[in-house]
GROMACS .gro file of C-alpha atoms in nm:
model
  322
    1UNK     CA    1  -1.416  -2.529   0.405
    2UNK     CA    2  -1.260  -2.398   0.741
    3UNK     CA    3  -1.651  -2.308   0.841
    4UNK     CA    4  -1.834  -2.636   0.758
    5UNK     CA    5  -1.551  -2.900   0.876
    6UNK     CA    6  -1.596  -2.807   1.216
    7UNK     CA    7  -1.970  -2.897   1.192
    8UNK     CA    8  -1.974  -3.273   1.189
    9UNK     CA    9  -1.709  -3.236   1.502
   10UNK     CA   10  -1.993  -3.076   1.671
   11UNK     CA   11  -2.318  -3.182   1.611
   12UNK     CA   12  -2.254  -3.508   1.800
   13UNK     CA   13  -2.256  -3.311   2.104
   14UNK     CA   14  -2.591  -3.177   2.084
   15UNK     CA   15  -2.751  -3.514   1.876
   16UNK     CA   16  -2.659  -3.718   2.148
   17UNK     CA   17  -2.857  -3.565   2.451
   18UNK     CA   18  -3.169  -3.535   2.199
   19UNK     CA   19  -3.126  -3.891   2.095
   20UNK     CA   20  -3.117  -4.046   2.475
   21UNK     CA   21  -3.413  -3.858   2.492
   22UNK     CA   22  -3.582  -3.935   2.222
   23UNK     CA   23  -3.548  -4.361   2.245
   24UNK     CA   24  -3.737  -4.316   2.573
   25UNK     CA   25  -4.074  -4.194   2.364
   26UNK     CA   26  -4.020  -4.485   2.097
   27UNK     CA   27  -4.112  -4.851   2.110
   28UNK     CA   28  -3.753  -5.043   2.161
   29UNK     CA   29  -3.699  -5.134   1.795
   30UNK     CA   30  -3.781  -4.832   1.614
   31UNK     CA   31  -3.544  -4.680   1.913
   32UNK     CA   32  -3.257  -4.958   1.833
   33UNK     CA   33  -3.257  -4.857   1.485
   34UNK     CA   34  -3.293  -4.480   1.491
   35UNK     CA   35  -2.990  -4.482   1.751
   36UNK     CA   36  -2.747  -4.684   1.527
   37UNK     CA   37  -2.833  -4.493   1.228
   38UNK     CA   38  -2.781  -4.166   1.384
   39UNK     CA   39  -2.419  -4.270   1.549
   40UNK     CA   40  -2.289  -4.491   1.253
   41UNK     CA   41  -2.399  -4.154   0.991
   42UNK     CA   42  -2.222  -3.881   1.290
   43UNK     CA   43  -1.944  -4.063   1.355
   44UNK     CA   44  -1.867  -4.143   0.980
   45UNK     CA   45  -1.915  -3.757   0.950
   46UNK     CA   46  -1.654  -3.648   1.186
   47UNK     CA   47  -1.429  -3.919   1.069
   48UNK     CA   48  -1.455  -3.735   0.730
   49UNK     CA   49  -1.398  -3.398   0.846
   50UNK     CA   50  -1.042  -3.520   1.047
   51UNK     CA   51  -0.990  -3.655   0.686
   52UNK     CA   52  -1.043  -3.354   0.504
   53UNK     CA   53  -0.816  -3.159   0.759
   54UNK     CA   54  -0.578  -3.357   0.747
   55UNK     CA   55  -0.569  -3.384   0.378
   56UNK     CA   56  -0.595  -2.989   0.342
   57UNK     CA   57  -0.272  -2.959   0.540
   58UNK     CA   58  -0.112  -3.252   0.353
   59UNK     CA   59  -0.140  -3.095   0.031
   60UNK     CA   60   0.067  -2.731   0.167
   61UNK     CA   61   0.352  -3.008   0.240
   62UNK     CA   62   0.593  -2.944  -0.081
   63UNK     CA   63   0.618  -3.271  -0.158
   64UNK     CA   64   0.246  -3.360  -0.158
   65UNK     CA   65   0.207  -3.046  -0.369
   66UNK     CA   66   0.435  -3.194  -0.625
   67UNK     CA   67   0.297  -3.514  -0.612
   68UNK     CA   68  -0.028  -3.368  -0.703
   69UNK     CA   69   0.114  -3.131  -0.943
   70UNK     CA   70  -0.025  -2.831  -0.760
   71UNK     CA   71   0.052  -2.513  -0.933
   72UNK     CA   72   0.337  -2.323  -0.760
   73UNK     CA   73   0.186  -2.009  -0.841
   74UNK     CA   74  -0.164  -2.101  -0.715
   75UNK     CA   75  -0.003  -2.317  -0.368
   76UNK     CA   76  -0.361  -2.228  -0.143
   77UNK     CA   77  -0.622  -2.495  -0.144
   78UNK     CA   78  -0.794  -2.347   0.184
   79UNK     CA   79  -0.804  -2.090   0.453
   80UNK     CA   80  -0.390  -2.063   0.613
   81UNK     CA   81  -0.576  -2.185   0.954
   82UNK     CA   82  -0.589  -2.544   0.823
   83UNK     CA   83  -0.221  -2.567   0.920
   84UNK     CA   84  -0.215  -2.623   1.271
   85UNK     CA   85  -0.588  -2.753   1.250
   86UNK     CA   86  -0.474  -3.083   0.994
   87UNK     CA   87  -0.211  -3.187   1.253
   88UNK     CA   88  -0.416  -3.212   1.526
   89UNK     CA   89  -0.642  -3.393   1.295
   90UNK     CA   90  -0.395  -3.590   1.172
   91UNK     CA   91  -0.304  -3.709   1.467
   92UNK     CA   92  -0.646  -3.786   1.622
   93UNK     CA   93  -0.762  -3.965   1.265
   94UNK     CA   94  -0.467  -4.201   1.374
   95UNK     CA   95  -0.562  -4.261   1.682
   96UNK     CA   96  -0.896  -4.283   1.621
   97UNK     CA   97  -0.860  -4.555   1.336
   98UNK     CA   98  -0.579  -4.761   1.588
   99UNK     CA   99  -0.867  -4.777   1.832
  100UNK     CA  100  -1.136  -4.870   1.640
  101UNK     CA  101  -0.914  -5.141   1.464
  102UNK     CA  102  -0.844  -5.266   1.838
  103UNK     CA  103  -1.211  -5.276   1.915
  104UNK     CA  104  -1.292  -5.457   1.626
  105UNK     CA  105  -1.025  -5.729   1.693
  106UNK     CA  106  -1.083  -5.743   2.037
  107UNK     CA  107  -1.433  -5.822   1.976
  108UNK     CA  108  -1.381  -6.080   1.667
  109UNK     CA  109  -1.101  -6.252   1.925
  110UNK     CA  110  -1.386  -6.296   2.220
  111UNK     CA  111  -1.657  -6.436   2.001
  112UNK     CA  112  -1.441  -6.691   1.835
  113UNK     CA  113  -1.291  -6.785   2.218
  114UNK     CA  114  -1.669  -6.813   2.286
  115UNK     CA  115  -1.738  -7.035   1.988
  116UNK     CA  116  -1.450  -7.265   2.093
  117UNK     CA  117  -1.579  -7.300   2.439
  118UNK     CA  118  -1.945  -7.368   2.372
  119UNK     CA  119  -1.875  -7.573   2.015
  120UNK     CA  120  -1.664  -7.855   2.324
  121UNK     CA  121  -1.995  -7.899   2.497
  122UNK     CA  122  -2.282  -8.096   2.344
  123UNK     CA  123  -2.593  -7.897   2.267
  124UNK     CA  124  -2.923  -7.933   2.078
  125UNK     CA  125  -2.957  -7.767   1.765
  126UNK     CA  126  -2.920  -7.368   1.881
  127UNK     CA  127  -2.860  -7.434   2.259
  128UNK     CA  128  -2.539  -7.509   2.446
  129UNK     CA  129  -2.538  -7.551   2.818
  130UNK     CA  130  -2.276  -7.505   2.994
  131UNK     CA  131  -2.209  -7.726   3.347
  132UNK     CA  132  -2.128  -7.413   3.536
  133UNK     CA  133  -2.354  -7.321   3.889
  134UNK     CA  134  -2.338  -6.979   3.855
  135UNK     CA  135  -2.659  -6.864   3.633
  136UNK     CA  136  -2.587  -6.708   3.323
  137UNK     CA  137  -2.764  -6.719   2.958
  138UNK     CA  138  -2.652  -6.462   2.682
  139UNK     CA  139  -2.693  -6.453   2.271
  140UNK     CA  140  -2.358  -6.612   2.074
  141UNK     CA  141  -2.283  -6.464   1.747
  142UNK     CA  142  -2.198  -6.674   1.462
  143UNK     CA  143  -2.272  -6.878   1.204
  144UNK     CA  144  -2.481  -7.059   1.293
  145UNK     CA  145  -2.582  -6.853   1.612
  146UNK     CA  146  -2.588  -6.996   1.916
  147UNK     CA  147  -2.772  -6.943   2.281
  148UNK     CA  148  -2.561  -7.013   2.568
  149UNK     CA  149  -2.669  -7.118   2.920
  150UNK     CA  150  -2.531  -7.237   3.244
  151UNK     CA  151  -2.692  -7.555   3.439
  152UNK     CA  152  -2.726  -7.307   3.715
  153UNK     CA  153  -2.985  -7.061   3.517
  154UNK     CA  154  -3.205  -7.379   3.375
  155UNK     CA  155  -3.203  -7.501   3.727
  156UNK     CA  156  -3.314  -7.102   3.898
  157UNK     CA  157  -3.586  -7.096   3.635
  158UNK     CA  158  -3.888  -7.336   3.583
  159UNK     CA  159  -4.001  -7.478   3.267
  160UNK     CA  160  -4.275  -7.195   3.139
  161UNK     CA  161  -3.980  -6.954   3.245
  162UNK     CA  162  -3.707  -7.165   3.022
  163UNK     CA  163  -3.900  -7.124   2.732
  164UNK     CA  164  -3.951  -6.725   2.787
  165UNK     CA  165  -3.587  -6.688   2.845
  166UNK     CA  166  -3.475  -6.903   2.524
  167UNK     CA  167  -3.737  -6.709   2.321
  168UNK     CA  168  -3.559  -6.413   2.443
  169UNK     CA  169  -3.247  -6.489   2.320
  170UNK     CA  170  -3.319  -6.647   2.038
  171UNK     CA  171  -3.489  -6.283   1.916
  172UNK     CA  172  -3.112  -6.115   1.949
  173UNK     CA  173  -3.010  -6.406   1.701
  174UNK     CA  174  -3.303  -6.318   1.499
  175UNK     CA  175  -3.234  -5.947   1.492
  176UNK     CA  176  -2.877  -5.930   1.445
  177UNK     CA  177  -2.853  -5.738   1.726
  178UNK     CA  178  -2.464  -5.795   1.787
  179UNK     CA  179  -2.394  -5.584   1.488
  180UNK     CA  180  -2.614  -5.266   1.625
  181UNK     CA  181  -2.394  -5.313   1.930
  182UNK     CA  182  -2.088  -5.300   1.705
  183UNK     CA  183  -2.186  -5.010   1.503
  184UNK     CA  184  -2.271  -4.796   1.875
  185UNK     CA  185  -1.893  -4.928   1.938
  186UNK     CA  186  -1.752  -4.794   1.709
  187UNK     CA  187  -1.897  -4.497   1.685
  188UNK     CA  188  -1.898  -4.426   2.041
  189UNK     CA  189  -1.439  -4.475   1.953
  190UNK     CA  190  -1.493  -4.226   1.694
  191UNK     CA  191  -1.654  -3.982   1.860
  192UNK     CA  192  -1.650  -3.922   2.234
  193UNK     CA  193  -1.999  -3.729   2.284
  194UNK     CA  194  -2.120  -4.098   2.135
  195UNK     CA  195  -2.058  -4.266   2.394
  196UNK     CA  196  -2.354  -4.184   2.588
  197UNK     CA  197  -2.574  -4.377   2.281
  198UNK     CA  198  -2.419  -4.725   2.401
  199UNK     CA  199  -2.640  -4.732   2.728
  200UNK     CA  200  -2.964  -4.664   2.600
  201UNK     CA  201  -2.911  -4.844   2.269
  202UNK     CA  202  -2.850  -5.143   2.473
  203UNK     CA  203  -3.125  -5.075   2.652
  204UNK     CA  204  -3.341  -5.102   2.348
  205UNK     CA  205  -3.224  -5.418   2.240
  206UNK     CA  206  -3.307  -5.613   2.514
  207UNK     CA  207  -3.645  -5.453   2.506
  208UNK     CA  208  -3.664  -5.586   2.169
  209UNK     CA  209  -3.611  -5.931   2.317
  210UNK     CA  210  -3.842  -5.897   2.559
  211UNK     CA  211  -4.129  -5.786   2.316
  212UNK     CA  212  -4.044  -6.081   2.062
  213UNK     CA  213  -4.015  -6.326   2.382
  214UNK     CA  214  -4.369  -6.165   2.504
  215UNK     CA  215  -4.557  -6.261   2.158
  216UNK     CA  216  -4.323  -6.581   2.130
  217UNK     CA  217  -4.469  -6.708   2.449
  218UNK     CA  218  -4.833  -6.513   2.427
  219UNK     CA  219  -4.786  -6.392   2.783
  220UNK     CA  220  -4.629  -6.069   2.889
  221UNK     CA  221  -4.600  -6.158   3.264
  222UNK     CA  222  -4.444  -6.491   3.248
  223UNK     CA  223  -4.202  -6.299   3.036
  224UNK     CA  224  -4.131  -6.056   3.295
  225UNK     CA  225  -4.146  -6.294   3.530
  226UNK     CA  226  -3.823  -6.483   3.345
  227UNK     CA  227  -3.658  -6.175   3.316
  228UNK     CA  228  -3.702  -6.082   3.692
  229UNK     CA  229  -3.561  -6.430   3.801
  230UNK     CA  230  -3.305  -6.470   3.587
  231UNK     CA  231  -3.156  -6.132   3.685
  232UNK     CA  232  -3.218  -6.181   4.059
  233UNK     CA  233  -3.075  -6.557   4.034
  234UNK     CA  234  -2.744  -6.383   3.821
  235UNK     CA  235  -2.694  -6.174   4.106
  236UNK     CA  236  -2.755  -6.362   4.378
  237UNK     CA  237  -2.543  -6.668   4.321
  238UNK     CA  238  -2.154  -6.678   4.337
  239UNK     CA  239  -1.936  -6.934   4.277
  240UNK     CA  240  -1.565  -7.015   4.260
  241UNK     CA  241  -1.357  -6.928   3.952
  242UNK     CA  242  -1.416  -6.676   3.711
  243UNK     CA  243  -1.739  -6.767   3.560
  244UNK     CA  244  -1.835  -6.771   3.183
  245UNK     CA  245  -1.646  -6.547   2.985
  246UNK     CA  246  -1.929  -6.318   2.736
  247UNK     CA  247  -1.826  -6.132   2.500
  248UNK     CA  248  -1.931  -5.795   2.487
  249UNK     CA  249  -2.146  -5.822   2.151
  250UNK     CA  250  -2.332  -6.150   2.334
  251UNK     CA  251  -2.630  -6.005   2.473
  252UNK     CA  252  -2.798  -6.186   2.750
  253UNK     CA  253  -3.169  -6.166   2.914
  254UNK     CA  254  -2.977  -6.045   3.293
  255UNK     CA  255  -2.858  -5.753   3.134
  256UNK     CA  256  -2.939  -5.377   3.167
  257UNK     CA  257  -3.205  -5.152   3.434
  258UNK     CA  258  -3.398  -5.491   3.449
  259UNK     CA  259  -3.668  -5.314   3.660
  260UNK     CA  260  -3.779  -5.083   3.413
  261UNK     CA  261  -3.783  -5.393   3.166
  262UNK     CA  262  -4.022  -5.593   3.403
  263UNK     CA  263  -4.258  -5.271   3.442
  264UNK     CA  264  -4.244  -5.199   3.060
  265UNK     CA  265  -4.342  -5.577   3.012
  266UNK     CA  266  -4.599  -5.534   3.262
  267UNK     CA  267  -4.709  -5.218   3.123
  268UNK     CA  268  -4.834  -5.331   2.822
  269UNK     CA  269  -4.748  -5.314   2.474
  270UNK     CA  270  -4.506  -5.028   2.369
  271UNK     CA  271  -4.654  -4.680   2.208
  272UNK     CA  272  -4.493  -4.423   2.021
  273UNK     CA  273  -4.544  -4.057   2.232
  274UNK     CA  274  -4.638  -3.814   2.011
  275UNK     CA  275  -4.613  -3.484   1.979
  276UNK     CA  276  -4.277  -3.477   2.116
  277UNK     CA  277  -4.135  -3.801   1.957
  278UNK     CA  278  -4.191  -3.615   1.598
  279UNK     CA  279  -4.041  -3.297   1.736
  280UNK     CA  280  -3.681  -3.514   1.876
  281UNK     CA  281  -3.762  -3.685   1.528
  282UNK     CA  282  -3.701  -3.417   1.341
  283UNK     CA  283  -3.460  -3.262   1.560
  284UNK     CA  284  -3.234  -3.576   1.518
  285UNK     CA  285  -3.313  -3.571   1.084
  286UNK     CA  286  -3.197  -3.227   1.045
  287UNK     CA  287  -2.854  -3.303   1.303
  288UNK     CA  288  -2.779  -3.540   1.052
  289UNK     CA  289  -2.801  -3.401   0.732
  290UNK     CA  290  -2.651  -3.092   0.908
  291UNK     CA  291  -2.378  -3.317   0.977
  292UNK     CA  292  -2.361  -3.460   0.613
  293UNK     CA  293  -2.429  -3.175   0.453
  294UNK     CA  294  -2.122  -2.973   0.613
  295UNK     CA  295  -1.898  -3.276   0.481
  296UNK     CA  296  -1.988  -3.271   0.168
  297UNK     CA  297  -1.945  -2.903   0.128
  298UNK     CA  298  -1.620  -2.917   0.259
  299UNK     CA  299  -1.513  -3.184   0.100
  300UNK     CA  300  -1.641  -3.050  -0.268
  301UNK     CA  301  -1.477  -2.686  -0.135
  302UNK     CA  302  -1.151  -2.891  -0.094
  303UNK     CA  303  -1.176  -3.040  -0.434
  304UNK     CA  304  -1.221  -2.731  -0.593
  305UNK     CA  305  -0.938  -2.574  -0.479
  306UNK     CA  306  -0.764  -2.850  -0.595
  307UNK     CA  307  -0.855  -2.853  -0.889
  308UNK     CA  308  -0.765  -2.423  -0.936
  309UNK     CA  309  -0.443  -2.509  -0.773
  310UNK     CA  310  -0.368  -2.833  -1.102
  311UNK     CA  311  -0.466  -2.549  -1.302
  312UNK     CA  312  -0.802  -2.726  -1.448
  313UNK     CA  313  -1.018  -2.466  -1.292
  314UNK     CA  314  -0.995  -2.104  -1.322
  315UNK     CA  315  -1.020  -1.887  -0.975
  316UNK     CA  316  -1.343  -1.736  -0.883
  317UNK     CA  317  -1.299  -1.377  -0.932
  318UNK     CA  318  -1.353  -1.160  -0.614
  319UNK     CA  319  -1.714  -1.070  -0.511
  320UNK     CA  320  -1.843  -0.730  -0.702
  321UNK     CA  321  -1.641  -0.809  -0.970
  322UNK     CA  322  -1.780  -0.791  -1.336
   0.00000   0.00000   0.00000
């Protein structure tokens, strides 16, 4: 067990530089998908190994050992390094968790303080507009969900332009795409080397909007042309006060490198890039079941010894031995 725990606490740093690389050769939603998968399943995997550390050193505790009516003749359930290795784990699991649990409120506070402001202002079915000059117009979460804009963005954009934008947001509604920003979220709290998925995952998304706006509206540069204003009318303008306040899981059509969104719009329709998308493909596959893998066979070593240590199981005998 002391081999393969370490594993899942790894892999993360070498999946996430592949992965980064590898949403670039992908069209945005297989990209979107492949990136939450692959930091919800490594960060799940290192939050199991701090759990089987810690649990490994929990059960040398004498009272933990009685609890779980280890045999006092038979006290070892795994290598004597797991010692100083489950308090650090310990300690980081806890951490970990409290920040996660933070994140999670945090966001579920900001949507529902969104929801209160937009549900006071009159809107038409889906859309709320909000009498603020400053341009702004971002996805809302919920049930039902709702698309947010300021007077000031309806007024930078003209009517063609409206319709592109709405479509745009309308397709983060549509896709759910508040909860792939959650999952990156959280993983990127349990798991440092994750962090670096949150930019290009993002990314992704609103490409996904754009596409769906593009065959929405049946024109590619009018969409890009939306996207382009909106961004360069966000920027521009300033006005007193504090603005709108988005939450971070409301995804707006202003957001992200919006020049390489305009020239992917422009560009034509997204391809996948083969050879070397298979090759990061597979790369990425075999991280995670690496990853999995070296759980499982840590956690089923654990268990094992366990289970010599209540007595139910008889010790392997030594290698060489008849």
């Amino acid at each position: 067990m002391i081999y393969a725990v370490w594993l899942p606490l790894l892999v993360p740093f070498l999946a996430a530089p592949l992965a980064r690389r590898g949403a670039e050769q992908l069209p945005p939603r297989v990209a979107a998908w492949s990136l939450t998968v692959l930091s919800g399943a490594l960060a799940l995997s290192a939050t199991a190994a701090l759990a089987l550390l810690t649990l490994a050193g929990a059960l040398r505790l004498p009272s933990v050992a009685r609890f779980a009516r280890l045999s006092p003749s038979l006290p070892d359930v795994g290598p004597p390094a797991t010692v100083p290795a489950a308090v650090a784990a310990a300690l980081a699991l806890t951490a970990l968790c409290v920040l996660a649990a933070r994140g999670v409120r945090r966001q579920v506070r900001e949507v529902r303080r969104a929801r209160r402001e937009s549900g006071a202002v009159p809107g038409a079915g889906d859309l709320v507009v909000l009498p603020d000059e400053r341009p702004d117009a971002y996805a809302l979460p919920g049930r039902p969900g709702r698309i947010v804009v300021t007077s000031g963005m309806l007024r930078a954009l003209d009517g063609r332009e409206r319709e592109a934008l709405l479509a745009h947001e309308r397709a983060h509604l549509a896709g759910r795409h508040h909860l792939f920003l959650a999952c990156a979220e959280s993983a990127a709290v349990l798991h440092p080397a994750l962090r670096s998925l949150r930019e290009p995952l993002s990314f992704a998304l609103e490409r996904w909007a754009d596409e769906s706006a593009a065959r929405a509206t049946g024109d590619r540069a009018l969409t890009a042309r939306a996207v382009g204003r909106a961004a360069l009318a966000a920027r521009s303008v300033r006005g007193p006060g504090p603005g709108p306040r988005r939450p971070r899981l409301a995804l707006g059509a202003t957001a992200g490198p919006v020049p390489r969104r305009v020239s992917a719009l422009l560009a034509g329709a997204p391809r996948t890039r083969a050879p070397l998308s298979r090759v990061l493909a597979c790369l990425l596959l075999a991280s995670v079941a690496l990853s999995a893998a070296a759980a499982l066979d840590a956690a089923t070593d654990l268990h094992t010894g366990v289970e010599i240590a209540q007595g139910e199981r008889p010790p392997s005998p030594p290698a060489g031995d008849d």
